[in-house]
């Protein structure tokens, strides 16, 4: 290979790095059939990949929104086994992407509860991270009643994973209301916030919470949600979005199924952190 050709390839690689990389937040309105949900997820993932997404994040409960809360117990999987995890692994490898299952019901030590687990797969199909939802949603507001602690066992570990895209911090839905969780991730570059926010709480708080987590951590936030009316009668907020470290909503999808795709720019993020080194100015530290 000539020196000119070598320089051309090096220059192309450097340009690609400067231009950043494409990420996607998948929005769904999942139902009670796991197989149907996986089929829809596959279609939307491929839509994102057609837009050059290299990191694709599915919403919370992408694989099942049952007719009742206990339905997820019937489809729970052992770690490393089952059709949902096989789907995630195979899809990541087949498409050559990093793929995040927003939440998967995994077996716990309690027969009447599952872990609500966010699973991250590398482009070779290997699972490289698992986060079990720590903060469990509870709401008594008008006709809306939720009590996740009845069917979900809470996790107790903060999880961040190093990737080709930077350091990624994992969270699920209700976690967004607890900023100390994100401070404990130790300066992540990207925060994932797959969710199934209710229409009521989402309309009031979803955007402000997502943007706040981006600003205070000077991180990109990829926030895919369930969005629409579900067979079980539930309505979820949707408004999946990707937000930059300055708190700007780069792309969003208010309602319906689809892929929200945007370009993450590490150089822009680095410049913001240099010009406004707020993360270095912290005095109080969480234990």
PDB file of C-alpha atoms in Angstrom:
ATOM      1  CA  UNK A   1       0.000   0.000   0.000  1.00  0.00           C
ATOM      2  CA  UNK A   2       1.410   3.420  -0.965  1.00  0.00           C
ATOM      3  CA  UNK A   3       1.980   6.178   1.559  1.00  0.00           C
ATOM      4  CA  UNK A   4      -0.744   8.235  -0.147  1.00  0.00           C
ATOM      5  CA  UNK A   5      -3.259   5.383   0.229  1.00  0.00           C
ATOM      6  CA  UNK A   6      -2.297   4.862   3.876  1.00  0.00           C
ATOM      7  CA  UNK A   7      -2.730   8.566   4.579  1.00  0.00           C
ATOM      8  CA  UNK A   8      -6.134   8.480   2.850  1.00  0.00           C
ATOM      9  CA  UNK A   9      -7.379   5.625   5.090  1.00  0.00           C
ATOM     10  CA  UNK A  10      -6.012   7.312   8.218  1.00  0.00           C
ATOM     11  CA  UNK A  11      -7.648  10.582   7.218  1.00  0.00           C
ATOM     12  CA  UNK A  12     -11.009   8.837   6.608  1.00  0.00           C
ATOM     13  CA  UNK A  13     -10.859   7.161  10.016  1.00  0.00           C
ATOM     14  CA  UNK A  14     -10.005  10.448  11.722  1.00  0.00           C
ATOM     15  CA  UNK A  15     -12.854  12.225   9.916  1.00  0.00           C
ATOM     16  CA  UNK A  16     -15.313   9.525  10.970  1.00  0.00           C
ATOM     17  CA  UNK A  17     -14.191   9.896  14.597  1.00  0.00           C
ATOM     18  CA  UNK A  18     -14.582  13.674  14.417  1.00  0.00           C
ATOM     19  CA  UNK A  19     -18.042  13.307  12.935  1.00  0.00           C
ATOM     20  CA  UNK A  20     -19.116  11.087  15.827  1.00  0.00           C
ATOM     21  CA  UNK A  21     -21.327   8.031  15.671  1.00  0.00           C
ATOM     22  CA  UNK A  22     -25.004   7.294  15.243  1.00  0.00           C
ATOM     23  CA  UNK A  23     -27.234   6.077  18.063  1.00  0.00           C
ATOM     24  CA  UNK A  24     -30.917   5.178  18.183  1.00  0.00           C
ATOM     25  CA  UNK A  25     -33.769   5.131  20.667  1.00  0.00           C
ATOM     26  CA  UNK A  26     -36.538   2.724  19.677  1.00  0.00           C
ATOM     27  CA  UNK A  27     -40.135   3.603  20.552  1.00  0.00           C
ATOM     28  CA  UNK A  28     -42.772   0.861  20.752  1.00  0.00           C
ATOM     29  CA  UNK A  29     -46.276   0.163  22.007  1.00  0.00           C
ATOM     30  CA  UNK A  30     -45.669  -3.401  23.134  1.00  0.00           C
ATOM     31  CA  UNK A  31     -48.418  -5.928  23.814  1.00  0.00           C
ATOM     32  CA  UNK A  32     -48.830  -9.257  25.638  1.00  0.00           C
ATOM     33  CA  UNK A  33     -47.248 -11.461  22.931  1.00  0.00           C
ATOM     34  CA  UNK A  34     -43.483 -11.824  23.306  1.00  0.00           C
ATOM     35  CA  UNK A  35     -43.018 -13.182  19.778  1.00  0.00           C
ATOM     36  CA  UNK A  36     -45.003 -10.322  18.235  1.00  0.00           C
ATOM     37  CA  UNK A  37     -43.035  -7.769  20.239  1.00  0.00           C
ATOM     38  CA  UNK A  38     -39.721  -9.277  19.167  1.00  0.00           C
ATOM     39  CA  UNK A  39     -40.831  -9.183  15.541  1.00  0.00           C
ATOM     40  CA  UNK A  40     -41.721  -5.502  15.853  1.00  0.00           C
ATOM     41  CA  UNK A  41     -38.473  -4.781  17.697  1.00  0.00           C
ATOM     42  CA  UNK A  42     -36.488  -6.444  14.890  1.00  0.00           C
ATOM     43  CA  UNK A  43     -38.221  -4.271  12.291  1.00  0.00           C
ATOM     44  CA  UNK A  44     -37.491  -1.076  14.196  1.00  0.00           C
ATOM     45  CA  UNK A  45     -33.886  -2.034  14.938  1.00  0.00           C
ATOM     46  CA  UNK A  46     -33.318  -2.620  11.237  1.00  0.00           C
ATOM     47  CA  UNK A  47     -34.908   0.751  10.507  1.00  0.00           C
ATOM     48  CA  UNK A  48     -32.385   2.352  12.868  1.00  0.00           C
ATOM     49  CA  UNK A  49     -29.485   0.456  11.316  1.00  0.00           C
ATOM     50  CA  UNK A  50     -30.599   1.628   7.858  1.00  0.00           C
ATOM     51  CA  UNK A  51     -29.901   5.115   9.239  1.00  0.00           C
ATOM     52  CA  UNK A  52     -26.399   3.974  10.243  1.00  0.00           C
ATOM     53  CA  UNK A  53     -27.095   3.538  13.974  1.00  0.00           C
ATOM     54  CA  UNK A  54     -24.301   1.665  15.734  1.00  0.00           C
ATOM     55  CA  UNK A  55     -25.782   1.714  19.249  1.00  0.00           C
ATOM     56  CA  UNK A  56     -29.496   0.892  19.458  1.00  0.00           C
ATOM     57  CA  UNK A  57     -31.538   1.045  22.669  1.00  0.00           C
ATOM     58  CA  UNK A  58     -34.955  -0.586  23.128  1.00  0.00           C
ATOM     59  CA  UNK A  59     -37.509   0.688  25.670  1.00  0.00           C
ATOM     60  CA  UNK A  60     -38.457  -0.770  29.021  1.00  0.00           C
ATOM     61  CA  UNK A  61     -40.765  -3.794  28.673  1.00  0.00           C
ATOM     62  CA  UNK A  62     -40.062  -3.948  24.931  1.00  0.00           C
ATOM     63  CA  UNK A  63     -40.647  -7.711  25.067  1.00  0.00           C
ATOM     64  CA  UNK A  64     -43.926  -7.730  27.019  1.00  0.00           C
ATOM     65  CA  UNK A  65     -46.635  -5.385  28.235  1.00  0.00           C
ATOM     66  CA  UNK A  66     -48.987  -7.946  29.708  1.00  0.00           C
ATOM     67  CA  UNK A  67     -52.701  -7.797  30.377  1.00  0.00           C
ATOM     68  CA  UNK A  68     -51.810  -7.800  34.080  1.00  0.00           C
ATOM     69  CA  UNK A  69     -48.620  -7.144  36.040  1.00  0.00           C
ATOM     70  CA  UNK A  70     -48.051 -10.818  36.814  1.00  0.00           C
ATOM     71  CA  UNK A  71     -47.880 -11.795  33.119  1.00  0.00           C
ATOM     72  CA  UNK A  72     -44.174 -11.034  33.059  1.00  0.00           C
ATOM     73  CA  UNK A  73     -43.603 -13.779  35.622  1.00  0.00           C
ATOM     74  CA  UNK A  74     -44.762 -16.370  33.099  1.00  0.00           C
ATOM     75  CA  UNK A  75     -42.157 -15.321  30.522  1.00  0.00           C
ATOM     76  CA  UNK A  76     -39.243 -14.749  32.900  1.00  0.00           C
ATOM     77  CA  UNK A  77     -35.909 -16.134  31.779  1.00  0.00           C
ATOM     78  CA  UNK A  78     -32.853 -17.505  33.515  1.00  0.00           C
ATOM     79  CA  UNK A  79     -29.742 -15.389  32.897  1.00  0.00           C
ATOM     80  CA  UNK A  80     -28.204 -16.349  29.555  1.00  0.00           C
ATOM     81  CA  UNK A  81     -31.173 -18.447  28.445  1.00  0.00           C
ATOM     82  CA  UNK A  82     -34.477 -17.912  26.664  1.00  0.00           C
ATOM     83  CA  UNK A  83     -35.908 -16.471  23.474  1.00  0.00           C
ATOM     84  CA  UNK A  84     -35.657 -12.818  24.517  1.00  0.00           C
ATOM     85  CA  UNK A  85     -31.967 -12.952  25.368  1.00  0.00           C
ATOM     86  CA  UNK A  86     -31.266 -15.109  22.312  1.00  0.00           C
ATOM     87  CA  UNK A  87     -33.029 -12.521  20.155  1.00  0.00           C
ATOM     88  CA  UNK A  88     -30.928  -9.690  21.555  1.00  0.00           C
ATOM     89  CA  UNK A  89     -27.656 -11.574  21.177  1.00  0.00           C
ATOM     90  CA  UNK A  90     -28.379 -12.839  17.662  1.00  0.00           C
ATOM     91  CA  UNK A  91     -29.642  -9.469  16.442  1.00  0.00           C
ATOM     92  CA  UNK A  92     -26.611  -7.612  17.766  1.00  0.00           C
ATOM     93  CA  UNK A  93     -24.267 -10.084  16.069  1.00  0.00           C
ATOM     94  CA  UNK A  94     -26.251 -10.294  12.826  1.00  0.00           C
ATOM     95  CA  UNK A  95     -26.364  -6.524  12.364  1.00  0.00           C
ATOM     96  CA  UNK A  96     -22.961  -5.777  13.875  1.00  0.00           C
ATOM     97  CA  UNK A  97     -24.307  -3.294  16.417  1.00  0.00           C
ATOM     98  CA  UNK A  98     -24.340  -2.713  20.151  1.00  0.00           C
ATOM     99  CA  UNK A  99     -27.887  -3.501  21.240  1.00  0.00           C
ATOM    100  CA  UNK A 100     -29.570  -2.745  24.553  1.00  0.00           C
ATOM    101  CA  UNK A 101     -32.666  -4.579  25.748  1.00  0.00           C
ATOM    102  CA  UNK A 102     -34.340  -1.800  27.739  1.00  0.00           C
ATOM    103  CA  UNK A 103     -35.665  -4.325  30.226  1.00  0.00           C
ATOM    104  CA  UNK A 104     -36.028  -8.095  30.305  1.00  0.00           C
ATOM    105  CA  UNK A 105     -37.786 -10.080  33.074  1.00  0.00           C
ATOM    106  CA  UNK A 106     -35.123 -12.283  34.650  1.00  0.00           C
ATOM    107  CA  UNK A 107     -35.679 -14.868  37.360  1.00  0.00           C
ATOM    108  CA  UNK A 108     -35.008 -13.876  40.952  1.00  0.00           C
ATOM    109  CA  UNK A 109     -34.740 -15.880  44.163  1.00  0.00           C
ATOM    110  CA  UNK A 110     -38.392 -15.055  44.900  1.00  0.00           C
ATOM    111  CA  UNK A 111     -40.928 -17.091  42.888  1.00  0.00           C
ATOM    112  CA  UNK A 112     -43.452 -14.259  42.722  1.00  0.00           C
ATOM    113  CA  UNK A 113     -40.962 -11.605  41.580  1.00  0.00           C
ATOM    114  CA  UNK A 114     -38.558 -10.979  38.703  1.00  0.00           C
ATOM    115  CA  UNK A 115     -35.657  -8.637  38.176  1.00  0.00           C
ATOM    116  CA  UNK A 116     -36.396  -5.901  35.641  1.00  0.00           C
ATOM    117  CA  UNK A 117     -33.035  -6.021  33.892  1.00  0.00           C
ATOM    118  CA  UNK A 118     -31.387  -3.830  31.269  1.00  0.00           C
ATOM    119  CA  UNK A 119     -29.069  -6.001  29.155  1.00  0.00           C
ATOM    120  CA  UNK A 120     -26.281  -4.720  26.910  1.00  0.00           C
ATOM    121  CA  UNK A 121     -24.910  -6.762  23.997  1.00  0.00           C
ATOM    122  CA  UNK A 122     -21.757  -5.994  22.025  1.00  0.00           C
ATOM    123  CA  UNK A 123     -21.564  -6.340  18.262  1.00  0.00           C
ATOM    124  CA  UNK A 124     -20.267  -9.905  18.577  1.00  0.00           C
ATOM    125  CA  UNK A 125     -23.448 -10.936  20.399  1.00  0.00           C
ATOM    126  CA  UNK A 126     -21.807 -11.134  23.820  1.00  0.00           C
ATOM    127  CA  UNK A 127     -23.689  -9.754  26.821  1.00  0.00           C
ATOM    128  CA  UNK A 128     -21.334  -7.214  28.380  1.00  0.00           C
ATOM    129  CA  UNK A 129     -23.506  -5.624  31.078  1.00  0.00           C
ATOM    130  CA  UNK A 130     -26.628  -6.180  33.148  1.00  0.00           C
ATOM    131  CA  UNK A 131     -28.401  -3.644  35.343  1.00  0.00           C
ATOM    132  CA  UNK A 132     -31.288  -4.616  37.618  1.00  0.00           C
ATOM    133  CA  UNK A 133     -33.693  -1.722  38.182  1.00  0.00           C
ATOM    134  CA  UNK A 134     -33.100  -0.249  41.633  1.00  0.00           C
ATOM    135  CA  UNK A 135     -35.966   2.219  42.092  1.00  0.00           C
ATOM    136  CA  UNK A 136     -39.402   0.608  41.851  1.00  0.00           C
ATOM    137  CA  UNK A 137     -42.317   2.725  40.683  1.00  0.00           C
ATOM    138  CA  UNK A 138     -45.346   3.298  42.870  1.00  0.00           C
ATOM    139  CA  UNK A 139     -48.242   5.631  42.113  1.00  0.00           C
ATOM    140  CA  UNK A 140     -51.708   6.271  43.499  1.00  0.00           C
ATOM    141  CA  UNK A 141     -53.202   9.042  41.394  1.00  0.00           C
ATOM    142  CA  UNK A 142     -56.837   9.082  40.358  1.00  0.00           C
ATOM    143  CA  UNK A 143     -57.565   5.875  38.443  1.00  0.00           C
ATOM    144  CA  UNK A 144     -53.865   5.073  38.042  1.00  0.00           C
ATOM    145  CA  UNK A 145     -52.403   2.579  40.507  1.00  0.00           C
ATOM    146  CA  UNK A 146     -48.943   1.064  40.199  1.00  0.00           C
ATOM    147  CA  UNK A 147     -46.895  -0.964  42.687  1.00  0.00           C
ATOM    148  CA  UNK A 148     -43.863  -2.516  41.026  1.00  0.00           C
ATOM    149  CA  UNK A 149     -42.591  -3.918  44.309  1.00  0.00           C
ATOM    150  CA  UNK A 150     -45.334  -6.546  44.161  1.00  0.00           C
ATOM    151  CA  UNK A 151     -43.828  -8.268  41.113  1.00  0.00           C
ATOM    152  CA  UNK A 152     -40.271  -6.913  40.841  1.00  0.00           C
ATOM    153  CA  UNK A 153     -37.266  -7.520  43.063  1.00  0.00           C
ATOM    154  CA  UNK A 154     -35.107  -4.399  43.290  1.00  0.00           C
ATOM    155  CA  UNK A 155     -31.487  -4.443  42.229  1.00  0.00           C
ATOM    156  CA  UNK A 156     -28.742  -2.937  44.355  1.00  0.00           C
ATOM    157  CA  UNK A 157     -25.802  -2.294  42.016  1.00  0.00           C
ATOM    158  CA  UNK A 158     -24.996   0.845  40.024  1.00  0.00           C
ATOM    159  CA  UNK A 159     -23.778  -0.218  36.576  1.00  0.00           C
ATOM    160  CA  UNK A 160     -21.686   1.521  33.934  1.00  0.00           C
ATOM    161  CA  UNK A 161     -19.894  -0.168  31.048  1.00  0.00           C
ATOM    162  CA  UNK A 162     -16.999   0.901  28.848  1.00  0.00           C
ATOM    163  CA  UNK A 163     -17.728   0.712  25.116  1.00  0.00           C
ATOM    164  CA  UNK A 164     -16.373   1.939  21.779  1.00  0.00           C
ATOM    165  CA  UNK A 165     -18.741   4.886  22.226  1.00  0.00           C
ATOM    166  CA  UNK A 166     -17.475   5.892  25.651  1.00  0.00           C
ATOM    167  CA  UNK A 167     -18.540   5.037  29.185  1.00  0.00           C
ATOM    168  CA  UNK A 168     -22.252   4.170  29.313  1.00  0.00           C
ATOM    169  CA  UNK A 169     -24.396   4.390  32.468  1.00  0.00           C
ATOM    170  CA  UNK A 170     -27.496   2.212  32.775  1.00  0.00           C
ATOM    171  CA  UNK A 171     -30.854   3.134  34.266  1.00  0.00           C
ATOM    172  CA  UNK A 172     -34.510   2.236  33.799  1.00  0.00           C
ATOM    173  CA  UNK A 173     -37.532   4.566  33.825  1.00  0.00           C
ATOM    174  CA  UNK A 174     -38.307   5.588  37.445  1.00  0.00           C
ATOM    175  CA  UNK A 175     -34.562   5.808  38.132  1.00  0.00           C
ATOM    176  CA  UNK A 176     -34.625   9.169  36.318  1.00  0.00           C
ATOM    177  CA  UNK A 177     -36.101  10.757  39.443  1.00  0.00           C
ATOM    178  CA  UNK A 178     -33.047   9.892  41.547  1.00  0.00           C
ATOM    179  CA  UNK A 179     -30.033  12.000  40.447  1.00  0.00           C
ATOM    180  CA  UNK A 180     -27.731  10.410  43.017  1.00  0.00           C
ATOM    181  CA  UNK A 181     -27.791   7.191  40.977  1.00  0.00           C
ATOM    182  CA  UNK A 182     -26.181   8.949  38.030  1.00  0.00           C
ATOM    183  CA  UNK A 183     -23.594  10.742  40.164  1.00  0.00           C
ATOM    184  CA  UNK A 184     -22.481   7.335  41.420  1.00  0.00           C
ATOM    185  CA  UNK A 185     -21.723   6.208  37.838  1.00  0.00           C
ATOM    186  CA  UNK A 186     -18.455   8.171  37.899  1.00  0.00           C
ATOM    187  CA  UNK A 187     -18.526  10.543  34.920  1.00  0.00           C
ATOM    188  CA  UNK A 188     -20.267   8.597  32.185  1.00  0.00           C
ATOM    189  CA  UNK A 189     -20.358   9.867  28.607  1.00  0.00           C
ATOM    190  CA  UNK A 190     -23.762   8.409  27.728  1.00  0.00           C
ATOM    191  CA  UNK A 191     -26.757   7.669  29.932  1.00  0.00           C
ATOM    192  CA  UNK A 192     -29.383   5.158  28.840  1.00  0.00           C
ATOM    193  CA  UNK A 193     -32.898   5.695  30.177  1.00  0.00           C
ATOM    194  CA  UNK A 194     -35.294   3.134  28.647  1.00  0.00           C
ATOM    195  CA  UNK A 195     -38.767   3.771  30.015  1.00  0.00           C
ATOM    196  CA  UNK A 196     -42.476   3.093  30.043  1.00  0.00           C
ATOM    197  CA  UNK A 197     -43.583   6.371  31.642  1.00  0.00           C
ATOM    198  CA  UNK A 198     -47.297   6.758  32.225  1.00  0.00           C
ATOM    199  CA  UNK A 199     -49.074   9.377  30.120  1.00  0.00           C
ATOM    200  CA  UNK A 200     -49.854  11.475  33.219  1.00  0.00           C
ATOM    201  CA  UNK A 201     -46.396  11.545  34.794  1.00  0.00           C
ATOM    202  CA  UNK A 202     -44.700  11.651  31.421  1.00  0.00           C
ATOM    203  CA  UNK A 203     -46.527  14.748  30.276  1.00  0.00           C
ATOM    204  CA  UNK A 204     -45.541  16.515  33.498  1.00  0.00           C
ATOM    205  CA  UNK A 205     -41.998  15.345  34.087  1.00  0.00           C
ATOM    206  CA  UNK A 206     -40.427  13.188  31.346  1.00  0.00           C
ATOM    207  CA  UNK A 207     -38.660  15.835  29.278  1.00  0.00           C
ATOM    208  CA  UNK A 208     -37.483  17.902  32.225  1.00  0.00           C
ATOM    209  CA  UNK A 209     -36.018  14.828  33.945  1.00  0.00           C
ATOM    210  CA  UNK A 210     -34.232  13.574  30.830  1.00  0.00           C
ATOM    211  CA  UNK A 211     -32.765  16.984  30.071  1.00  0.00           C
ATOM    212  CA  UNK A 212     -31.764  17.557  33.706  1.00  0.00           C
ATOM    213  CA  UNK A 213     -29.826  14.283  33.824  1.00  0.00           C
ATOM    214  CA  UNK A 214     -28.038  15.323  30.620  1.00  0.00           C
ATOM    215  CA  UNK A 215     -27.118  18.794  31.876  1.00  0.00           C
ATOM    216  CA  UNK A 216     -25.973  17.874  35.376  1.00  0.00           C
ATOM    217  CA  UNK A 217     -23.814  14.990  34.119  1.00  0.00           C
ATOM    218  CA  UNK A 218     -22.749  16.733  30.887  1.00  0.00           C
ATOM    219  CA  UNK A 219     -23.677  13.481  29.171  1.00  0.00           C
ATOM    220  CA  UNK A 220     -25.681  12.423  26.164  1.00  0.00           C
ATOM    221  CA  UNK A 221     -28.953  10.761  27.167  1.00  0.00           C
ATOM    222  CA  UNK A 222     -30.647   8.132  25.014  1.00  0.00           C
ATOM    223  CA  UNK A 223     -34.205   7.808  26.299  1.00  0.00           C
ATOM    224  CA  UNK A 224     -36.416   5.304  24.413  1.00  0.00           C
ATOM    225  CA  UNK A 225     -39.954   4.876  25.664  1.00  0.00           C
ATOM    226  CA  UNK A 226     -43.135   2.963  25.269  1.00  0.00           C
ATOM    227  CA  UNK A 227     -45.479   5.325  23.480  1.00  0.00           C
ATOM    228  CA  UNK A 228     -49.163   4.891  22.815  1.00  0.00           C
ATOM    229  CA  UNK A 229     -52.196   2.842  23.786  1.00  0.00           C
ATOM    230  CA  UNK A 230     -51.666  -0.769  24.833  1.00  0.00           C
ATOM    231  CA  UNK A 231     -53.950  -3.791  24.624  1.00  0.00           C
ATOM    232  CA  UNK A 232     -54.162  -3.853  28.430  1.00  0.00           C
ATOM    233  CA  UNK A 233     -55.740  -0.383  28.432  1.00  0.00           C
ATOM    234  CA  UNK A 234     -52.652   1.422  29.610  1.00  0.00           C
ATOM    235  CA  UNK A 235     -51.434   4.597  27.907  1.00  0.00           C
ATOM    236  CA  UNK A 236     -47.735   5.385  27.909  1.00  0.00           C
ATOM    237  CA  UNK A 237     -46.081   8.728  27.294  1.00  0.00           C
ATOM    238  CA  UNK A 238     -43.707   8.038  24.424  1.00  0.00           C
ATOM    239  CA  UNK A 239     -41.727  11.143  23.422  1.00  0.00           C
ATOM    240  CA  UNK A 240     -38.549   9.106  23.002  1.00  0.00           C
ATOM    241  CA  UNK A 241     -35.606  11.448  22.648  1.00  0.00           C
ATOM    242  CA  UNK A 242     -31.870  11.852  22.390  1.00  0.00           C
ATOM    243  CA  UNK A 243     -30.474  14.794  24.340  1.00  0.00           C
ATOM    244  CA  UNK A 244     -27.002  16.318  24.148  1.00  0.00           C
ATOM    245  CA  UNK A 245     -24.787  17.336  27.131  1.00  0.00           C
ATOM    246  CA  UNK A 246     -26.029  20.931  26.893  1.00  0.00           C
ATOM    247  CA  UNK A 247     -29.601  19.737  27.409  1.00  0.00           C
ATOM    248  CA  UNK A 248     -30.678  20.216  23.807  1.00  0.00           C
ATOM    249  CA  UNK A 249     -33.198  17.716  22.457  1.00  0.00           C
ATOM    250  CA  UNK A 250     -31.524  16.552  19.262  1.00  0.00           C
ATOM    251  CA  UNK A 251     -34.271  14.260  17.984  1.00  0.00           C
ATOM    252  CA  UNK A 252     -37.593  13.007  19.364  1.00  0.00           C
ATOM    253  CA  UNK A 253     -40.688  10.998  18.480  1.00  0.00           C
ATOM    254  CA  UNK A 254     -43.836  12.150  20.323  1.00  0.00           C
ATOM    255  CA  UNK A 255     -46.063   9.119  19.632  1.00  0.00           C
ATOM    256  CA  UNK A 256     -46.202   5.817  17.815  1.00  0.00           C
ATOM    257  CA  UNK A 257     -43.595   3.230  16.913  1.00  0.00           C
ATOM    258  CA  UNK A 258     -40.346   4.266  15.289  1.00  0.00           C
ATOM    259  CA  UNK A 259     -36.634   4.892  15.587  1.00  0.00           C
ATOM    260  CA  UNK A 260     -35.148   8.161  16.857  1.00  0.00           C
ATOM    261  CA  UNK A 261     -31.628   8.487  15.441  1.00  0.00           C
ATOM    262  CA  UNK A 262     -28.991  11.131  16.127  1.00  0.00           C
ATOM    263  CA  UNK A 263     -25.230  11.617  15.951  1.00  0.00           C
ATOM    264  CA  UNK A 264     -23.190  11.731  19.145  1.00  0.00           C
ATOM    265  CA  UNK A 265     -20.108  13.934  18.930  1.00  0.00           C
ATOM    266  CA  UNK A 266     -17.421  13.107  21.540  1.00  0.00           C
ATOM    267  CA  UNK A 267     -15.330  16.143  20.574  1.00  0.00           C
ATOM    268  CA  UNK A 268     -18.264  18.482  21.234  1.00  0.00           C
ATOM    269  CA  UNK A 269     -18.840  16.820  24.601  1.00  0.00           C
ATOM    270  CA  UNK A 270     -15.155  17.112  25.497  1.00  0.00           C
ATOM    271  CA  UNK A 271     -15.129  20.805  24.604  1.00  0.00           C
ATOM    272  CA  UNK A 272     -18.157  21.463  26.808  1.00  0.00           C
ATOM    273  CA  UNK A 273     -16.542  19.677  29.725  1.00  0.00           C
ATOM    274  CA  UNK A 274     -13.347  21.681  29.208  1.00  0.00           C
ATOM    275  CA  UNK A 275     -15.085  25.041  28.934  1.00  0.00           C
ATOM    276  CA  UNK A 276     -17.479  24.350  31.806  1.00  0.00           C
ATOM    277  CA  UNK A 277     -15.720  21.845  34.094  1.00  0.00           C
ATOM    278  CA  UNK A 278     -18.681  21.477  36.448  1.00  0.00           C
ATOM    279  CA  UNK A 279     -17.942  17.797  37.040  1.00  0.00           C
ATOM    280  CA  UNK A 280     -14.548  18.799  38.443  1.00  0.00           C
ATOM    281  CA  UNK A 281     -16.111  21.473  40.635  1.00  0.00           C
ATOM    282  CA  UNK A 282     -18.189  19.074  42.703  1.00  0.00           C
ATOM    283  CA  UNK A 283     -17.641  19.423  46.444  1.00  0.00           C
ATOM    284  CA  UNK A 284     -20.197  17.085  47.925  1.00  0.00           C
ATOM    285  CA  UNK A 285     -19.758  13.398  47.066  1.00  0.00           C
ATOM    286  CA  UNK A 286     -22.256  10.593  47.474  1.00  0.00           C
ATOM    287  CA  UNK A 287     -21.201   7.726  49.675  1.00  0.00           C
TER     288      UNK A 287
END
